[in-house]
Short mmCIF file of C-alpha atoms in Angstrom, two decimals:
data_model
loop_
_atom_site.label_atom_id
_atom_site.label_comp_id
_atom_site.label_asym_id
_atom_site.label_seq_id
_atom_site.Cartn_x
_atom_site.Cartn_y
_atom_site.Cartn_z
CA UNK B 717 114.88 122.96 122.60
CA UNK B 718 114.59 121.79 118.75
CA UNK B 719 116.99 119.28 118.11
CA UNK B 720 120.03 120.00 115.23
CA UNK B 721 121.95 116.23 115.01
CA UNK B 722 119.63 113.56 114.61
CA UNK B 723 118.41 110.51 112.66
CA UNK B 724 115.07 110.65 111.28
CA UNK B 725 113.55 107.66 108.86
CA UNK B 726 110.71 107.32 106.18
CA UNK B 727 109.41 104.54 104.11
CA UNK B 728 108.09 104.38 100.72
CA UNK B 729 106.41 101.23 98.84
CA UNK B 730 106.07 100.61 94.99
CA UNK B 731 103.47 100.40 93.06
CA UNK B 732 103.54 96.50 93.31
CA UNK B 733 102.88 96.64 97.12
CA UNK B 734 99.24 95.10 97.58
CA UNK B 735 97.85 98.37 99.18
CA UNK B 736 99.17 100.54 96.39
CA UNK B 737 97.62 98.21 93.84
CA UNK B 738 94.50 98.86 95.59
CA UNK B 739 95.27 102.58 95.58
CA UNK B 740 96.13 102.68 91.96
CA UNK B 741 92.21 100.59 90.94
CA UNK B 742 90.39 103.33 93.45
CA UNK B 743 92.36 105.94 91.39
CA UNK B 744 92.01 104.73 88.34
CA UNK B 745 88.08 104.62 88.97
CA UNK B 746 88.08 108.33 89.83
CA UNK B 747 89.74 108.92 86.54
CA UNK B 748 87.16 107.05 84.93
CA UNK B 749 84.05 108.64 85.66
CA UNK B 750 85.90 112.24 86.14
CA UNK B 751 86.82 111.59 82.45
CA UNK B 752 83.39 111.18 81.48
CA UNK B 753 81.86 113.72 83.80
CA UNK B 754 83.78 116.34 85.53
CA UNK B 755 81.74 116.42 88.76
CA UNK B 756 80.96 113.13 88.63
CA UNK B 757 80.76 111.73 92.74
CA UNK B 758 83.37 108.91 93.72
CA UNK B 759 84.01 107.22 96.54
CA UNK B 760 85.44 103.92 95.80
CA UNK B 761 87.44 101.29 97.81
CA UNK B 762 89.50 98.11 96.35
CA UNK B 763 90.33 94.95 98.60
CA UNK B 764 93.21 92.90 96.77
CA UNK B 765 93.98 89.45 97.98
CA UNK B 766 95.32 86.05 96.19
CA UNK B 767 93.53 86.41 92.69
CA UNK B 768 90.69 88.40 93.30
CA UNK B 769 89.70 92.02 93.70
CA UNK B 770 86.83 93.59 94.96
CA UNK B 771 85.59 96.83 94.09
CA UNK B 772 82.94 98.22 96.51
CA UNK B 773 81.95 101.91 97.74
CA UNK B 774 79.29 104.47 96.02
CA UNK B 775 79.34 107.06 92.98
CA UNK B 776 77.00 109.20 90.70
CA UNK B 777 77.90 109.30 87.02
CA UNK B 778 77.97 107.38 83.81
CA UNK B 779 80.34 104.64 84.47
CA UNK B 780 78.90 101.32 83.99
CA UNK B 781 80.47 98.21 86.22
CA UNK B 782 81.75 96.54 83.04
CA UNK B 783 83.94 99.49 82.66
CA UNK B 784 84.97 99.63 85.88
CA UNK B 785 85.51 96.05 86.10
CA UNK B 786 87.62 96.44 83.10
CA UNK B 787 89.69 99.59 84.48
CA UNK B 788 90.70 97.82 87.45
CA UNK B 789 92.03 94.65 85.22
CA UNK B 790 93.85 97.14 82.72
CA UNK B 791 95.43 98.76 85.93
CA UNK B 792 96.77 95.29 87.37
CA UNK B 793 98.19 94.89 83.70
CA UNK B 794 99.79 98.28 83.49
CA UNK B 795 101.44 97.64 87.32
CA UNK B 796 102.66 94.23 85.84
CA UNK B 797 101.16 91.57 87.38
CA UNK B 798 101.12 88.17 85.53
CA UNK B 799 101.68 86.05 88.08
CA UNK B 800 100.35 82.53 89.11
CA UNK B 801 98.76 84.01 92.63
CA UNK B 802 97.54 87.05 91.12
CA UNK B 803 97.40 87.65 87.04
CA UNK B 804 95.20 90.92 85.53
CA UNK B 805 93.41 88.21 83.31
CA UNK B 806 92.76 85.40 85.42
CA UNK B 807 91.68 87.46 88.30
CA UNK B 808 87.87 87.57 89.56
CA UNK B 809 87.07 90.65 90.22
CA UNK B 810 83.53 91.25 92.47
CA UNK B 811 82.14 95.02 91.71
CA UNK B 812 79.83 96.46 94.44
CA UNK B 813 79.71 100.03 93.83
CA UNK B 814 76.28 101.78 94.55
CA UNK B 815 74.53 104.74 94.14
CA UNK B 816 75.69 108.05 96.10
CA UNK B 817 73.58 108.74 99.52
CA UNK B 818 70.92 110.98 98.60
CA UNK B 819 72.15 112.68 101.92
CA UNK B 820 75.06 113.40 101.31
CA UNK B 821 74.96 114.46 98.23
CA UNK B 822 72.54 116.81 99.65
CA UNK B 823 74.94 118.42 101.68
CA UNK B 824 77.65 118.58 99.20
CA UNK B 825 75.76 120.44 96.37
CA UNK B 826 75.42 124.42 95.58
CA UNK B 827 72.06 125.33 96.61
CA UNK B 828 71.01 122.45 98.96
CA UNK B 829 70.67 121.56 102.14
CA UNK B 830 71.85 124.29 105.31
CA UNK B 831 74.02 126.14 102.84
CA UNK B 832 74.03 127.56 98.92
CA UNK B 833 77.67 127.43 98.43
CA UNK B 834 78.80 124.17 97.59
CA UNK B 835 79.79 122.10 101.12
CA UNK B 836 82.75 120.04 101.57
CA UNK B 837 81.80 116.23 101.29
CA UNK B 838 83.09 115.59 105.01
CA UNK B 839 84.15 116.83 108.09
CA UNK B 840 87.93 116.41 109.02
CA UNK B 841 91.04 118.07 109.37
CA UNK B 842 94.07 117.86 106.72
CA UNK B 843 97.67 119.19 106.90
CA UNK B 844 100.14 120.40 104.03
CA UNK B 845 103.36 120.64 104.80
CA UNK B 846 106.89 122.46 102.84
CA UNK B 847 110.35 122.85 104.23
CA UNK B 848 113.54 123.97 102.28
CA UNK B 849 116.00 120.70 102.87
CA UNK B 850 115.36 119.69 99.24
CA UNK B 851 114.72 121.42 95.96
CA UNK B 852 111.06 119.88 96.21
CA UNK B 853 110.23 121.44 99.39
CA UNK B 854 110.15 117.91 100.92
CA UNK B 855 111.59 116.29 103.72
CA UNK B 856 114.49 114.39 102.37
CA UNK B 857 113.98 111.07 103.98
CA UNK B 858 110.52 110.62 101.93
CA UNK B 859 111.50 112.19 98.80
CA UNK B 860 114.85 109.84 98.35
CA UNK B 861 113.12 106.49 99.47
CA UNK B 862 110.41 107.06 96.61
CA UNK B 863 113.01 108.02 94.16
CA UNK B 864 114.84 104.60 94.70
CA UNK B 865 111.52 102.65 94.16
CA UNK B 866 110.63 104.89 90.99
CA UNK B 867 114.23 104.31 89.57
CA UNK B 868 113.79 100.43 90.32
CA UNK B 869 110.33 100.32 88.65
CA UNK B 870 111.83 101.89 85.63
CA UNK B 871 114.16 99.89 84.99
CA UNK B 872 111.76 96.75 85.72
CA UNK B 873 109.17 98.42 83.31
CA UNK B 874 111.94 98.67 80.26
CA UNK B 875 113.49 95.41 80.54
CA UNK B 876 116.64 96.98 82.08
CA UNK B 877 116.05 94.77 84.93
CA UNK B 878 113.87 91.64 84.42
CA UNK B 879 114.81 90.26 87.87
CA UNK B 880 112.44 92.47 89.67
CA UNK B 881 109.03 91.69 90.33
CA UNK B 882 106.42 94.67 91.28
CA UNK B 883 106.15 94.49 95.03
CA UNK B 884 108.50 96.15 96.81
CA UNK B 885 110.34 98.43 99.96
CA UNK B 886 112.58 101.31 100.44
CA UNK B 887 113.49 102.95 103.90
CA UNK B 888 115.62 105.84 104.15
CA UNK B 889 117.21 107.02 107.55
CA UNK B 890 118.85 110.31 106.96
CA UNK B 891 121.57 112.27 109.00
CA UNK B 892 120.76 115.40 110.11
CA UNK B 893 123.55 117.79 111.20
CA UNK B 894 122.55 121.02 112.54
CA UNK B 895 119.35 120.68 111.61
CA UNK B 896 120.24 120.16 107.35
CA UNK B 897 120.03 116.44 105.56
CA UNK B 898 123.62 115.59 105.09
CA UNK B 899 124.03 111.67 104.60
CA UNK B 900 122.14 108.58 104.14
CA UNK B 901 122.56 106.78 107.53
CA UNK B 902 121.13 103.49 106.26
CA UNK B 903 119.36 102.12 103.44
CA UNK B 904 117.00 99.36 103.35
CA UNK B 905 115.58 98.12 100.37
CA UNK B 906 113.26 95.02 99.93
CA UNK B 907 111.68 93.40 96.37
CA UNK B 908 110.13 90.63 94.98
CA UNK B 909 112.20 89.04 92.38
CA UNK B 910 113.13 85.91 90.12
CA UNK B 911 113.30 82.62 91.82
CA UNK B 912 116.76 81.49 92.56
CA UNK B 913 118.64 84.83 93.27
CA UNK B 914 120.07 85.86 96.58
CA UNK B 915 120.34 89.07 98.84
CA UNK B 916 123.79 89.79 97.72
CA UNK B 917 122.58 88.92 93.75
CA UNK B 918 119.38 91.36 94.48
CA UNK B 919 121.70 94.39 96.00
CA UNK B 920 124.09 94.75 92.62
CA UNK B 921 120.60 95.07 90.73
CA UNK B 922 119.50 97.77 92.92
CA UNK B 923 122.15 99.20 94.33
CA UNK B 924 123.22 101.55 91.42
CA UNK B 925 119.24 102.78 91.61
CA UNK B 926 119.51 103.98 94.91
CA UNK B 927 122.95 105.59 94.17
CA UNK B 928 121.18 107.34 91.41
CA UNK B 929 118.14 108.40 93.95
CA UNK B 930 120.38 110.54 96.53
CA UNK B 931 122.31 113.52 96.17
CA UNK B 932 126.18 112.58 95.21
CA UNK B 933 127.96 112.14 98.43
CA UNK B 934 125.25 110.74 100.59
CA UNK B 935 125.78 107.33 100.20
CA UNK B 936 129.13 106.48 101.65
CA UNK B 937 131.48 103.67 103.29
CA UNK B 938 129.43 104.10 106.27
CA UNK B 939 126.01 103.68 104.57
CA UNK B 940 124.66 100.58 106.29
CA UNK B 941 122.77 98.92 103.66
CA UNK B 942 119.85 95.64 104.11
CA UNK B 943 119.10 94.31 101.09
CA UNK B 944 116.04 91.27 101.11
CA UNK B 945 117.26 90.75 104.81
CA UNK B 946 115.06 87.86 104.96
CA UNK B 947 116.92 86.12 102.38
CA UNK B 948 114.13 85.39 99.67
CA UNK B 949 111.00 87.45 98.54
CA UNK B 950 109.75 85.68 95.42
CA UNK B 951 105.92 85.45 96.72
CA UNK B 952 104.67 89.20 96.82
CA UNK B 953 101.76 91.57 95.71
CA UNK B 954 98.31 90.39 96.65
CA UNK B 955 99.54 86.77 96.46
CA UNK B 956 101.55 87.37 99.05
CA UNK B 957 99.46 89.97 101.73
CA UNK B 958 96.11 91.56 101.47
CA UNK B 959 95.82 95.27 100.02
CA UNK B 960 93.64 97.52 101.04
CA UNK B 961 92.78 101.16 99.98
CA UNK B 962 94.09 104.17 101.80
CA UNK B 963 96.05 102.03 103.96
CA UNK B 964 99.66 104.06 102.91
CA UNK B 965 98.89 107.46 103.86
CA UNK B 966 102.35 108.55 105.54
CA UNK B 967 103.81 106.80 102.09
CA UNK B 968 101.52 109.40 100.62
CA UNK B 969 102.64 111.93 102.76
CA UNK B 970 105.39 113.11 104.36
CA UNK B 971 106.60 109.99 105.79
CA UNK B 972 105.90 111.18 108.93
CA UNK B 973 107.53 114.01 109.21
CA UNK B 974 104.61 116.14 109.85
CA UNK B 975 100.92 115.90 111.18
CA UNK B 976 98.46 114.08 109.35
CA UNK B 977 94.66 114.17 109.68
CA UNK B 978 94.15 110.89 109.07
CA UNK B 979 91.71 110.37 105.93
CA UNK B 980 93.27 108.82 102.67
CA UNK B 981 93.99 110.23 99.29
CA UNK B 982 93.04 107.37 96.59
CA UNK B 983 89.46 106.73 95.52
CA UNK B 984 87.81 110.26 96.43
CA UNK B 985 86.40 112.75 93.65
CA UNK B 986 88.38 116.30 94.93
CA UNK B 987 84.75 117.31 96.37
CA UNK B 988 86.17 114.87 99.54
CA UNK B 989 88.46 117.46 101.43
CA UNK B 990 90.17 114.69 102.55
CA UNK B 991 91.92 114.95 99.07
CA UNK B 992 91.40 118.25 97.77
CA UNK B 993 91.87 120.47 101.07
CA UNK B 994 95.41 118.11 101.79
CA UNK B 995 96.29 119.58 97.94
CA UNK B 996 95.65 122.75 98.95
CA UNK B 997 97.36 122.86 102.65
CA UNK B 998 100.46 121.80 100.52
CA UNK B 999 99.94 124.34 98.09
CA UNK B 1000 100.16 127.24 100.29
CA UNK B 1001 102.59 125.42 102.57
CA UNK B 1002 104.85 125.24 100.32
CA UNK B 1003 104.21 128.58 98.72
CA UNK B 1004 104.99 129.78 102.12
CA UNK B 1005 108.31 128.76 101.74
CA UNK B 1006 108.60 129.22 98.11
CA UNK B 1007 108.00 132.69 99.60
CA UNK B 1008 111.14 133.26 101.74
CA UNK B 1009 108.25 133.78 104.64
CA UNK B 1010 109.68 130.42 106.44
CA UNK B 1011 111.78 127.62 105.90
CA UNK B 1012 109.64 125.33 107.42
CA UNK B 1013 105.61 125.59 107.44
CA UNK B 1014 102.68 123.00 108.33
CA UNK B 1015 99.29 124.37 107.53
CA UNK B 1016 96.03 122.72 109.09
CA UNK B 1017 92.57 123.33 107.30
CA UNK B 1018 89.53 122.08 109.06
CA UNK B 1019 86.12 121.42 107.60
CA UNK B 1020 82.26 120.35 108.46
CA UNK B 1021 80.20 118.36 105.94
CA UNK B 1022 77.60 120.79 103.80
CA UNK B 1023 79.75 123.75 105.14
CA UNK B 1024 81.75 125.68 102.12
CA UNK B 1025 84.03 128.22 104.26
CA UNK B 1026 87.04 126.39 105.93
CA UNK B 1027 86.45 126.22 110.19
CA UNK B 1028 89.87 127.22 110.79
CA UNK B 1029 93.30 127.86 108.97
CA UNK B 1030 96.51 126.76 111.35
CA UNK B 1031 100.13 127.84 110.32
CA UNK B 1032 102.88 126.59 112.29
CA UNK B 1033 106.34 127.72 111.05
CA UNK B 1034 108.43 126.15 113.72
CA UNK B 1035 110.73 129.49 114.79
CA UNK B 1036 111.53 129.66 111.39
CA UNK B 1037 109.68 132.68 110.28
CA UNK B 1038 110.04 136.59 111.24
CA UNK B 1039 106.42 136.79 110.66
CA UNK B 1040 104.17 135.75 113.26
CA UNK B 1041 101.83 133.26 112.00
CA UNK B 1042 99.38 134.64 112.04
CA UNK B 1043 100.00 137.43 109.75
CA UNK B 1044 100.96 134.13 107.24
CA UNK B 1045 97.46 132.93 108.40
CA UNK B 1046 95.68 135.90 107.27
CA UNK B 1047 98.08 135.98 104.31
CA UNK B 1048 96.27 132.98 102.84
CA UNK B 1049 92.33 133.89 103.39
CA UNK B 1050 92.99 136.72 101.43
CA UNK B 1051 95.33 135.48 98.95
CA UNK B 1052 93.55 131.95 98.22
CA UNK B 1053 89.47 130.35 98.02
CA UNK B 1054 89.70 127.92 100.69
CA UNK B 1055 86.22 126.78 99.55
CA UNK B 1056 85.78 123.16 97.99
CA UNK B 1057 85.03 124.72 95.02
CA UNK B 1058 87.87 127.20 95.18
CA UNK B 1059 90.44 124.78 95.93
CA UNK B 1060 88.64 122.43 92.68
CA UNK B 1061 88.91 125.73 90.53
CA UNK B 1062 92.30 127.17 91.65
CA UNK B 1063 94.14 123.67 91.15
CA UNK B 1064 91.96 122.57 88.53
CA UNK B 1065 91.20 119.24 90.41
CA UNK B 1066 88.18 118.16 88.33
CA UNK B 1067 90.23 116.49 85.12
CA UNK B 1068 91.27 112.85 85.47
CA UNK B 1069 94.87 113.55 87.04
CA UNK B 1070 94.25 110.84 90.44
CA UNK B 1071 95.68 107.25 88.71
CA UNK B 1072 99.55 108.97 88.69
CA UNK B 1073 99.31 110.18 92.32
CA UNK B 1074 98.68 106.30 93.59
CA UNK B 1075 102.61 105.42 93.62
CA UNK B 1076 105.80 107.12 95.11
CA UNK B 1077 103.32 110.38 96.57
CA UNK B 1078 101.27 112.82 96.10
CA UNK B 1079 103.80 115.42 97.07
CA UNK B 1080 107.40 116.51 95.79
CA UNK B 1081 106.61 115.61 92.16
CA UNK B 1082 107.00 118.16 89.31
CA UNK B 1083 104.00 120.22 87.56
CA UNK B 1084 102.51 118.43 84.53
CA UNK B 1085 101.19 120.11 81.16
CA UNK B 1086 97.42 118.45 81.67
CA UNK B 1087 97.16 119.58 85.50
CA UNK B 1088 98.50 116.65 87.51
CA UNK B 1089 100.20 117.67 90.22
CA UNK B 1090 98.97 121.52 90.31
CA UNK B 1091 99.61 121.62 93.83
CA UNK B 1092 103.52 121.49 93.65
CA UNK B 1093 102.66 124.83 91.94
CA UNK B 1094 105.01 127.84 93.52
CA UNK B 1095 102.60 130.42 91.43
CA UNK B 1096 101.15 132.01 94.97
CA UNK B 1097 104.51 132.93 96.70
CA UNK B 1098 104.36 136.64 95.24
CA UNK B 1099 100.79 136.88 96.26
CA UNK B 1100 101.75 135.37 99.79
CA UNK B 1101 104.51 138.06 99.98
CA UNK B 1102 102.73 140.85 98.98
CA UNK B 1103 99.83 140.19 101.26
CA UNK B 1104 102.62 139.60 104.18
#
C-alpha cells in the first residue's frame, strides 16, 4: 500500500562544494569546444584538491590545452574562489586530456561501424522523472533545498552578503500529508563563511534566504532548523575536501526521489546518453504530466554503444494514470526520436548550454532564450495526448 503521511529528505550543494567546482570546469570544457565545433567529442573529468586541479579525460576538436587550462581558471574565478588553500590564480592546474579512442568514435558516428545511424556513445540505462507537487514538475524536497543555496549564492555574488564563502549545504525534509508536500519538517543548512562568526550569527544571514526559497507557510514554529551544527566552517571548497567530477548525481537529480541509472551529467558532449537520453526521459516525463496523462511518471530509456534505436522505453506512472502504460509507452515512440541524434536535434543539445546546468540541477529550472534547459520544455504534452 503507497504511503500518504510521511517524511521524505533531499540535499542540494552550491556551487562552492569541491565536487561541483569540478562539475562546473568539466562543463565549462564541453562549452568550450561545443562553442567552437558543434559535434565536437568530450569527455572530460576534473580532480580538485588544496590548490591544484587536474584536468584529464579525451576529446576531438579544436580546443588547445592553453585554453582549456585557462577555462578551468576563469571558472574557479567566476565561482569565487580567492582563497589562501585554493585561489583561481595561484592554482596549478595539470591538463591531461587526449585524443578520442579511434574505437569509439567508430561506433558513435553515422555510417561506421555495425550501424549507419549515428550510435549512442555508451551503453546504460537513464531515468526522467515529473510529478505535479510543484509548479516545476519536481519533487519538492529537491527543488526547495537548491532554491535556498541559489538565493544564498546571490546574495554572496552581489555583496548583499559578504559573510558567505562559496562552499556550502542545504537539506530539506518535507511533510507529506496524504500524499501532497505541505510543510518543511526541518531545515539544515551548512556554509563556509568569515572567520569569527558563530552558528547563531550564520542563521540570521541565511535564514531570510531559505524563507524566501519555500512556499509561504511552510516554514513554521515547528520548523526544526541546524544551522553550521558543527560550530565553525571557515576551511571549505577544495581546501577543505577533494572534488571530483560526477560525484553529485542525486544533487543533479531528483534527490532521490526516483531511480537513477547511475552515469553523471557534467563533462559529456550530448552524444553520451548518459546526458542527453536523462534530458530526454525528463522531457517526456514531464510532458506526461504536463499532459494530464499522470500525476506522477518515471520513464527508463536503455541504450547499447554504436546502436541508434533506444533498447527499451519503461513508463511507470505509479497508479496515477487511467492509461495503462503502456499505451503512454507507445505514446512516446511515435510522438518523439529517441535516437541520439533525435534527442540532440529535438532539444537542440549541440550549442554550449552545459556550464549553467553544473549548480543547483539539471532539472526544475525554467526554459532559456539560447536553448539551455530545453528539456523543462512542456511543448510535447498535446502531441502525448493526442497520440494517447
Amino acid at each position: 500500500m503507497t504511503r500518504k503521511d510521511y517524511l521524505f529528505t533531499s540535499e542540494s550543494v552550491s556551487e562552492g562544494h569541491p565536487d561541483k567546482v569540478s562539475d562546473a570546469i568539466s562543463d565549462a570544457i564541453v562549452d568550450l569546444f561545443i562553442g567552437k565545433e558543434p559535434e565536437a567529442r568530450v569527455a572530460v573529468e576534473t580532480l580538485t584538491t588544496t590548490n591544484n586541479v587536474v584536468l584529464a579525460g579525451e576529446v576531438r576538436g579544436s580546443a588547445t590545452r592553453d585554453e582549456m587550462i585557462a577555462t578551468a581558471r576563469r571558472t574557479i574565478k567566476e565561482i569565487g574562489y580567492e582563497q589562501k588553500g585554493f585561489h583561481w590564480d595561484m592554482c596549478e592546474i595539470q591538463c591531461m586530456v587526449h585524443g578520442q579512442s579511434a574505437d569509439i568514435a567508430m561506433g558513435v558516428d553515422a555510417g561506421t561501424g555495425m550501424h549507419t545511424d549515428e550510435g549512442a556513445g555508451d551503453q546504460g540505462i537513464m531515468f526522467g522523472y515529473a510529478c505535479d507537487e510543484t509548479p516545476e514538475l519536481m519533487p519538492a524536497p529537491i527543488l526547495y533545498s537548491h532554491r535556498i543555496l541559489q538565493n544564498m549564492a546571490e546574495a554572496r555574488h552581489s555583496g548583499a552578503a559578504p559573510q558567505l564563502e562559496p562552499d556550502s549545504k542545504s537539506q530539506v525534509t518535507v511533510e507529506y500529508r496524504d500524499g501532497k508536500p505541505v510543510r518543511a519538517h526541518t531545515i539544515v543548512i551548512s556554509t563556509q563563511h568569515a572567520a569569527g562568526l558563530s552558528s547563531d550569527d550564520i542563521r540570521q544571514i541565511v535564514e531570510p534566504h531559505a524563507q524566501k526559497a519555500l512556499p509561504d507557510g511552510w516554514i513554521d514554529a515547528n520548523t526544526v532548523w541546524h544551522v553550521n551544527p558543527t560550530g565553525q566552517f571557515v576551511i571549505g571548497g577544495p581546501d577543505g575536501d577533494a572534488g571530483l567530477t560526477g560525484r553529485k548525481i542525486i544533487v543533479d537529480t531528483y534527490g532521490g526521489a526516483a531511480p537513477h541509472g547511475g552515469g553523471a551529467f557534467s563533462g559529456k558532449d550530448p552524444t553520451k546518453v548518459d546526458r542527453s537520453a536523462a534530458y530526454a526521459s525528463r522531457y517526456v516525463a514531464k510532458n506526461v504530466v504536463a499532459a494530464g496523462l499522470a500525476s506522477r511518471c518515471c520513464v527508463q530509456l536503455a541504450y547499447a554503444i554504436g546502436v541508434a534505436q533506444p533498447l527499451s522505453i519503461y513508463v511507470d506512472t505509479y497508479g496515477t494514470s487511467e492509461v495503462h502504460a503502456s499505451v503512454i509507452e507507445d505514446a512516446i515512440r511515435k510522438s518523439i526520436d529517441l535516437t541520439p541524434h533525435g534527442i540532440r536535434t529535438t532539444l537542440g543539445l549541440n550549442r554550449p548550454i552545459y556550464r549553467r546546468t553544473a549548480a543547483y540541477g539539471h532539472f526544475g529550472r525554467t526554459p532559456e532564450d539560447d536553448g539551455g534547459f530545453s528539456w523543462e520544455k512542456i511543448d510535447l504534452a498535446e502531441k502525448l495526448k493526442a497520440a494517447v
